[in-house]
Short mmCIF file of C-alpha atoms in Angstrom, two decimals:
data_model
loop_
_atom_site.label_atom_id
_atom_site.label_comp_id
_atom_site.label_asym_id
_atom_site.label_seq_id
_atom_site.Cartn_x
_atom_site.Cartn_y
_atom_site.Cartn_z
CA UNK A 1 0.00 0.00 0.00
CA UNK A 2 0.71 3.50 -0.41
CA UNK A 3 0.21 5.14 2.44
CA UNK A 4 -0.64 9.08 2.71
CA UNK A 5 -0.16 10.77 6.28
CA UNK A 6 -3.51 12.89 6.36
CA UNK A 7 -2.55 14.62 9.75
CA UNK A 8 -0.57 13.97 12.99
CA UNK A 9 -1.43 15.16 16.54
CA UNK A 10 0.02 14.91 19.78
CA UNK A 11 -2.20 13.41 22.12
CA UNK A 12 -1.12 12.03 25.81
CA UNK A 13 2.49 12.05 24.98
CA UNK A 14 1.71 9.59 22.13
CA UNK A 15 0.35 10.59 18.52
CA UNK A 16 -2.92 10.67 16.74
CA UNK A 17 -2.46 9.58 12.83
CA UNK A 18 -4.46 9.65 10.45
CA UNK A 19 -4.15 7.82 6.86
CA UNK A 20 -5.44 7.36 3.49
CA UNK A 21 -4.02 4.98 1.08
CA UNK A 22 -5.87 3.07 -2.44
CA UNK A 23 -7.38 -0.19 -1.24
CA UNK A 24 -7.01 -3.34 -3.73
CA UNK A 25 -10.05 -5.33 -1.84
CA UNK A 26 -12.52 -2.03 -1.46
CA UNK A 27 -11.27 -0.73 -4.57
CA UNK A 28 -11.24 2.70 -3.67
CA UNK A 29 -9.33 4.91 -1.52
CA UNK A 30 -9.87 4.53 2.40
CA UNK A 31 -9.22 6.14 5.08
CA UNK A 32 -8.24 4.93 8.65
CA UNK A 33 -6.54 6.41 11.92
CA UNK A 34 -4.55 4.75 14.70
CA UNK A 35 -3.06 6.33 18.11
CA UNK A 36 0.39 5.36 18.78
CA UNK A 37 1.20 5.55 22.87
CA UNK A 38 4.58 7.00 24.33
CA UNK A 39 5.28 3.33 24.83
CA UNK A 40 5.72 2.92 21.38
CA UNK A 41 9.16 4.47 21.53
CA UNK A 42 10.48 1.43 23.84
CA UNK A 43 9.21 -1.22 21.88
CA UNK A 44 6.47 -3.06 20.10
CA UNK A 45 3.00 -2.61 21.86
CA UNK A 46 -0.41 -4.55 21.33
CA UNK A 47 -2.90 -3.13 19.59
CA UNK A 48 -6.53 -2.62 20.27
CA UNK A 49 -8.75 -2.33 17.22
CA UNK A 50 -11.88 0.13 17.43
CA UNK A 51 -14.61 -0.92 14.95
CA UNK A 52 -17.60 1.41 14.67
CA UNK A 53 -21.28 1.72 13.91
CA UNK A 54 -23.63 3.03 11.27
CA UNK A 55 -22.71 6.73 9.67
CA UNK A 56 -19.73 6.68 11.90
CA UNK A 57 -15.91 7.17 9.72
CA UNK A 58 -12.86 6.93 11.67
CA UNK A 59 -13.21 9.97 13.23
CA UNK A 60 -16.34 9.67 15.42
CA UNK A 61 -14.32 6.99 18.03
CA UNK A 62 -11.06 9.14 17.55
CA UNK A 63 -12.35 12.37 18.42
CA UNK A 64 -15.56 11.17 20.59
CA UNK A 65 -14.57 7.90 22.40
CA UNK A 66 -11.89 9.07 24.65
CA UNK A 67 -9.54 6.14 24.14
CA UNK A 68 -6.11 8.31 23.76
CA UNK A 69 -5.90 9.10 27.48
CA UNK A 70 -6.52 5.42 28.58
CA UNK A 71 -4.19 4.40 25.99
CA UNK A 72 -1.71 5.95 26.89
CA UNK A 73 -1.82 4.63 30.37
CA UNK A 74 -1.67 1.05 29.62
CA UNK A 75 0.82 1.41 26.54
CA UNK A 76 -1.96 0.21 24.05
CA UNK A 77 -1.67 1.26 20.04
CA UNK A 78 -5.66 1.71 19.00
CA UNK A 79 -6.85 1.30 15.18
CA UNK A 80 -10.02 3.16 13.70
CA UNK A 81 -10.69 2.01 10.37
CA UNK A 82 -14.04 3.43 8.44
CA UNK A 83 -16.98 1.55 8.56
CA UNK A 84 -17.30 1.22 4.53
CA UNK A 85 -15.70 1.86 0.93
CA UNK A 86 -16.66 5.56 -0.03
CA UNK A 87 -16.27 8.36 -2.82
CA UNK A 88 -17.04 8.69 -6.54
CA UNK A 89 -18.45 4.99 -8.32
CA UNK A 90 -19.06 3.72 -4.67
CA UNK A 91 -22.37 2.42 -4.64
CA UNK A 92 -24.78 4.10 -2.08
CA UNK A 93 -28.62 3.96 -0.60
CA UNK A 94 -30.55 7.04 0.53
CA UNK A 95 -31.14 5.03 3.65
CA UNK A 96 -28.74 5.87 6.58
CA UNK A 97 -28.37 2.08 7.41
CA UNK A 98 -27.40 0.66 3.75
CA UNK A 99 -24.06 1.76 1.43
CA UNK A 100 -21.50 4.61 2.39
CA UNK A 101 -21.40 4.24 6.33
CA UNK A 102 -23.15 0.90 6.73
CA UNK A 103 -20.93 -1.81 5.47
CA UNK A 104 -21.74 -4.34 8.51
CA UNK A 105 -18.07 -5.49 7.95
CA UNK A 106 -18.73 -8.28 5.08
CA UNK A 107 -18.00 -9.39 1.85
CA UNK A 108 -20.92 -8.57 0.05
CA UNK A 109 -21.63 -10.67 -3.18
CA UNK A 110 -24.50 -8.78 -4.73
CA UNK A 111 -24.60 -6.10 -6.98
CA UNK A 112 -23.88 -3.03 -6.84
CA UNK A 113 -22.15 -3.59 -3.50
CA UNK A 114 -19.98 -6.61 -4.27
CA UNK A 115 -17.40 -4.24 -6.45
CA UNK A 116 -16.13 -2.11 -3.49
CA UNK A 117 -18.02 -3.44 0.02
CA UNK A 118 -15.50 -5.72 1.26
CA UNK A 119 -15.06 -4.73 4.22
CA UNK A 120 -14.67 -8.28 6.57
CA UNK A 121 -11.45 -9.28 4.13
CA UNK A 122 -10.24 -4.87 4.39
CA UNK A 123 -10.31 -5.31 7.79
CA UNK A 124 -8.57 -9.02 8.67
CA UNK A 125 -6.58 -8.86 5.60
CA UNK A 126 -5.62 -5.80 4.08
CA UNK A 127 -5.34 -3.35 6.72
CA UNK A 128 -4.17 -6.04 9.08
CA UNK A 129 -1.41 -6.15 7.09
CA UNK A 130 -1.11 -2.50 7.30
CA UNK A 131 -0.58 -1.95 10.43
CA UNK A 132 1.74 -4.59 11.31
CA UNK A 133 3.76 -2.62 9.17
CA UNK A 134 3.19 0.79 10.78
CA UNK A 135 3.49 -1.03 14.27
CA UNK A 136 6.49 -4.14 13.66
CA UNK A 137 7.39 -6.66 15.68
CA UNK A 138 3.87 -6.77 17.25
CA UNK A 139 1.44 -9.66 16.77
CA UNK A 140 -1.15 -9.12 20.08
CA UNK A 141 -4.11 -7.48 18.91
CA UNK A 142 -7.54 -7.21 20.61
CA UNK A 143 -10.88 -5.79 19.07
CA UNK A 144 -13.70 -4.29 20.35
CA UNK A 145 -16.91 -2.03 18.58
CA UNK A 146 -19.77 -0.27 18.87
CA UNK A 147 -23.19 -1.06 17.46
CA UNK A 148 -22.88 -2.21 13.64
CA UNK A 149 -19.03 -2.14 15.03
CA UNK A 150 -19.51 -4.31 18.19
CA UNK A 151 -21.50 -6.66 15.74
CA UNK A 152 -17.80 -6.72 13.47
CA UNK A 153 -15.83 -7.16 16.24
CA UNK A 154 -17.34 -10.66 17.58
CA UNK A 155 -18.11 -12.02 14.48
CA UNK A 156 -14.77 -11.24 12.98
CA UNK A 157 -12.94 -12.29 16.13
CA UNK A 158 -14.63 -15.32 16.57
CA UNK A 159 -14.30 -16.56 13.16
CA UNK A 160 -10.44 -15.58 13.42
CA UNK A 161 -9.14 -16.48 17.22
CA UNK A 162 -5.62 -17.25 15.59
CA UNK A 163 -5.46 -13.48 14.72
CA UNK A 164 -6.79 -11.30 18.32
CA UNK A 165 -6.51 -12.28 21.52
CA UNK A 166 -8.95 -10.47 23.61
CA UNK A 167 -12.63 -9.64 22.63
CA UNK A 168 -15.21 -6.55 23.92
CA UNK A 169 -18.00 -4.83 22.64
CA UNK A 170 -20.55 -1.66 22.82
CA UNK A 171 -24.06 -2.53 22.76
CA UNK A 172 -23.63 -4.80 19.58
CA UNK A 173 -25.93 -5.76 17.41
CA UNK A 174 -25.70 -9.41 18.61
CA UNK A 175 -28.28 -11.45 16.21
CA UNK A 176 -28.69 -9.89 13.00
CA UNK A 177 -30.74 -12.46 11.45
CA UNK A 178 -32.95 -12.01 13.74
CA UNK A 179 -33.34 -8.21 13.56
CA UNK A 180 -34.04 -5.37 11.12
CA UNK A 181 -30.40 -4.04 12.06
CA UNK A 182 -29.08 -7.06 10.32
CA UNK A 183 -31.78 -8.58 8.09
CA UNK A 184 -31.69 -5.76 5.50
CA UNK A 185 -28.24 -5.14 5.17
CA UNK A 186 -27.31 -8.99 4.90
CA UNK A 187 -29.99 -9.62 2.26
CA UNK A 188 -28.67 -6.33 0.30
CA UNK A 189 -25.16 -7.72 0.33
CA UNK A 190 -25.34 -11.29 0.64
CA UNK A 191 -28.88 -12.35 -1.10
CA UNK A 192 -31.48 -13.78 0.48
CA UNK A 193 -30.21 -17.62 1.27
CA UNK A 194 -29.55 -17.15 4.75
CA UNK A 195 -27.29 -19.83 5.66
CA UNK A 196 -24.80 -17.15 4.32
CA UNK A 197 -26.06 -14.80 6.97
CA UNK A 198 -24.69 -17.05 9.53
CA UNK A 199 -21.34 -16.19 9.57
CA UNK A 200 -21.93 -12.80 10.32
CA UNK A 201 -24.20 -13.42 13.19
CA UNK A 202 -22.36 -12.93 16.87
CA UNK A 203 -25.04 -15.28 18.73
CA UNK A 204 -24.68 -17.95 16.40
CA UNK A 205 -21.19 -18.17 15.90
CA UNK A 206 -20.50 -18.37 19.55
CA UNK A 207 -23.33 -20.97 19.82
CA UNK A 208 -21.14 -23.17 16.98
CA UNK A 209 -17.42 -21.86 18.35
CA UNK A 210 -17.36 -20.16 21.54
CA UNK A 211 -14.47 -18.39 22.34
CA UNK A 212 -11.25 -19.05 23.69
CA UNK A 213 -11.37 -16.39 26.99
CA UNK A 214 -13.72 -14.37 28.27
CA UNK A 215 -15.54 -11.76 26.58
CA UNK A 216 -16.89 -8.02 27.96
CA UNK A 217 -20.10 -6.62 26.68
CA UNK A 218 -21.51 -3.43 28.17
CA UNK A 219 -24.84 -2.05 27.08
CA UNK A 220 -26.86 1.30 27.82
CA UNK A 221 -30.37 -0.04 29.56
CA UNK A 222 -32.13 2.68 28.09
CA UNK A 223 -30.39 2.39 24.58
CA UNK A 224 -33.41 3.62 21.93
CA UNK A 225 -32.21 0.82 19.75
CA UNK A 226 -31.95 -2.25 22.39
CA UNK A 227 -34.91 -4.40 20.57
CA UNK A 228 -33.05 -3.84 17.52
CA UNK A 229 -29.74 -5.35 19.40
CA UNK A 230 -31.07 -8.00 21.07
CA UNK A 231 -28.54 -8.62 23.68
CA UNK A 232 -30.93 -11.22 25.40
CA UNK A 233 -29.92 -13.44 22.35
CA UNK A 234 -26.59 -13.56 22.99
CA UNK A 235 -26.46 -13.56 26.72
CA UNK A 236 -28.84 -17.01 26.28
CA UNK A 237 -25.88 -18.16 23.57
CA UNK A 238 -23.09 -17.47 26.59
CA UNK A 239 -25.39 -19.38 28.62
CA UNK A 240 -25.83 -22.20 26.32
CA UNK A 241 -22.50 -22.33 25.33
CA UNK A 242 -20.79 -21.44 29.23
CA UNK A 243 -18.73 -19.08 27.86
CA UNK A 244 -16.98 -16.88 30.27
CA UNK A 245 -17.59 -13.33 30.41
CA UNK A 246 -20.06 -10.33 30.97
CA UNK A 247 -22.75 -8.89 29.83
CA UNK A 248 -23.19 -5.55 31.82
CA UNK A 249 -26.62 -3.92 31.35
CA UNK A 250 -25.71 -0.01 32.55
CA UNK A 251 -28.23 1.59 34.01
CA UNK A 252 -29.74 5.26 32.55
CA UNK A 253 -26.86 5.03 29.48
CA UNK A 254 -27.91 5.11 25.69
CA UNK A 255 -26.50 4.65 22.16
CA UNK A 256 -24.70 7.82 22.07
CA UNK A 257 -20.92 8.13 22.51
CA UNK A 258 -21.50 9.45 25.90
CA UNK A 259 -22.36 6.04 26.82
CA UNK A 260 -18.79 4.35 24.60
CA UNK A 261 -16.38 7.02 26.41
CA UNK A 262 -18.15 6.26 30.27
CA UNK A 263 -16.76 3.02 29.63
CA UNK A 264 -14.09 3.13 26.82
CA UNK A 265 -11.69 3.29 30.41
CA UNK A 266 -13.18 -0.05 31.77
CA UNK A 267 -12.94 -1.81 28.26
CA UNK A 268 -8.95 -0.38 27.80
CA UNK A 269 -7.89 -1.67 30.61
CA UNK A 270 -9.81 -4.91 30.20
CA UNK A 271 -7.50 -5.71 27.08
CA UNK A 272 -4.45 -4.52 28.57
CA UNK A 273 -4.50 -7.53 31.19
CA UNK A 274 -5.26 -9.85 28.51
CA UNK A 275 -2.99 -8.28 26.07
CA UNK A 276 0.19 -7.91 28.18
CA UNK A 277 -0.68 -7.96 31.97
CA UNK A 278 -2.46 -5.11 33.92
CA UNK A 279 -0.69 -1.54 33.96
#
């Protein structure tokens, strides 16, 4: 890749990048950030991936979430990629929760979204690669999301445990074949045989593979969207399966990023112990 430093900001001793570069698999150019901690300068550090939700782009987490300060304190790199391909022969919907801003972090293989929606193989493959070149000699990586991201981050860290070694999310959308946050977008970009749909469903891929450690989920109890998340589904799958780890309803918190940077702290430092030991 061909990487173009959009800006550089010093944040908590470390530094706030952002990049754009031409992506083979999206076919377009893309744009991602990542926050390098003062640790960085010692040594490799592990690196905490920050997926996002619907009509977010990597600036909403970077700017809203908080995550440089807490970074910083436990020596933790953090990625924000996009949440879908964008710009001029992109393919788009008028709806906010389909095309530019939605991609629900798959491959899609209908038209007009399979040319330039790839987002599952930009994320474990391309950009991966990416940023193992930005951060060498480091190979511990841990993922977490909100929403539409929290929904990328289980599936694509359950369906890859070789690749990240510690798991969270933000009031994910946790059964998307089971709800109109899911539904839509997979039949848009998959078709409508949903045995397809599976992989890209958190509750039923931990149901099939579990997960080799624990996993943190916190969720707003007055979230305007929590029937559309159904995090009853996948609290039964943990309980099915017996798969350690929480599900933490919070009480009076909603969708908004108010609710990701209350606990973006909690969900840090969770990593950082199973990343490389409590700081």
């Amino acid at each position: 890749m061909s990487l173009e430093v959009v800006s550089e900001n010093r944040s908590f001793g470390g530094v706030q990048s952002v990049y754009k570069h031409p992506s083979s698999t999206c076919g377009c150019e893309m744009t991602f950030a990542v926050y390098t901690p003062p640790q960085a300068k010692q040594g490799p550090v592990p690196v905490l991936w920050y997926l996002s939700g619907l009509t977010c782009t990597h600036e909403n987490a970077m700017s809203k979430g908080g995550f440089q300060q807490h970074a910083a304190k436990h020596g933790l790199a953090v990625v924000f990629p996009d949440t879908s391909p964008r710009g001029e022969g992109v393919a788009d919907d008028q709806a906010y929760d389909l095309g530019q801003g939605a991609g629900f972090y798959v491959n899609a293989t209908r038209e007009p979204w399979s040319p330039h929606f790839q987002m599952y193989d930009y994320v474990v493959s391309e950009l991966r690669a990416e940023v193992e070149n930005l951060l060498p000699g480091e190979r511990r990586h841990g993922i977490t999301g909100h929403s539409m991201g929290g929904h990328g981050a289980l599936t694509i860290a359950l369906r890859n445990p070789e690749l990240f070694d510690s798991v969270s999310a933000f009031a994910p959308i946790a059964n998307p074949t089971r709800s109109d946050w899911g539904r839509k977008q997979l039949s848009a970009y998959l078709g409508e045989d949903e045995a397809a749909w599976c992989h890209h469903d958190a509750t039923l891929l931990l149901e099939e593979k579990g997960w080799k450690d624990d996993i943190l989920i916190d969720q707003g109890a007055d979230d305007q969207f929590l029937d559309l998340l159904k995090p009853e589904a996948l609290a039964a799958a943990m309980a099915t399966r017996r798969q350690p780890g929480q599900i933490r309803l919070q009480a009076g918190y909603d969708h908004s990023y108010y609710f990701v940077s209350t606990f973006a702290g909690d969900h840090v430092a969770w990593h950082s112990e199973r990343l490389h030991g409590s700081n």
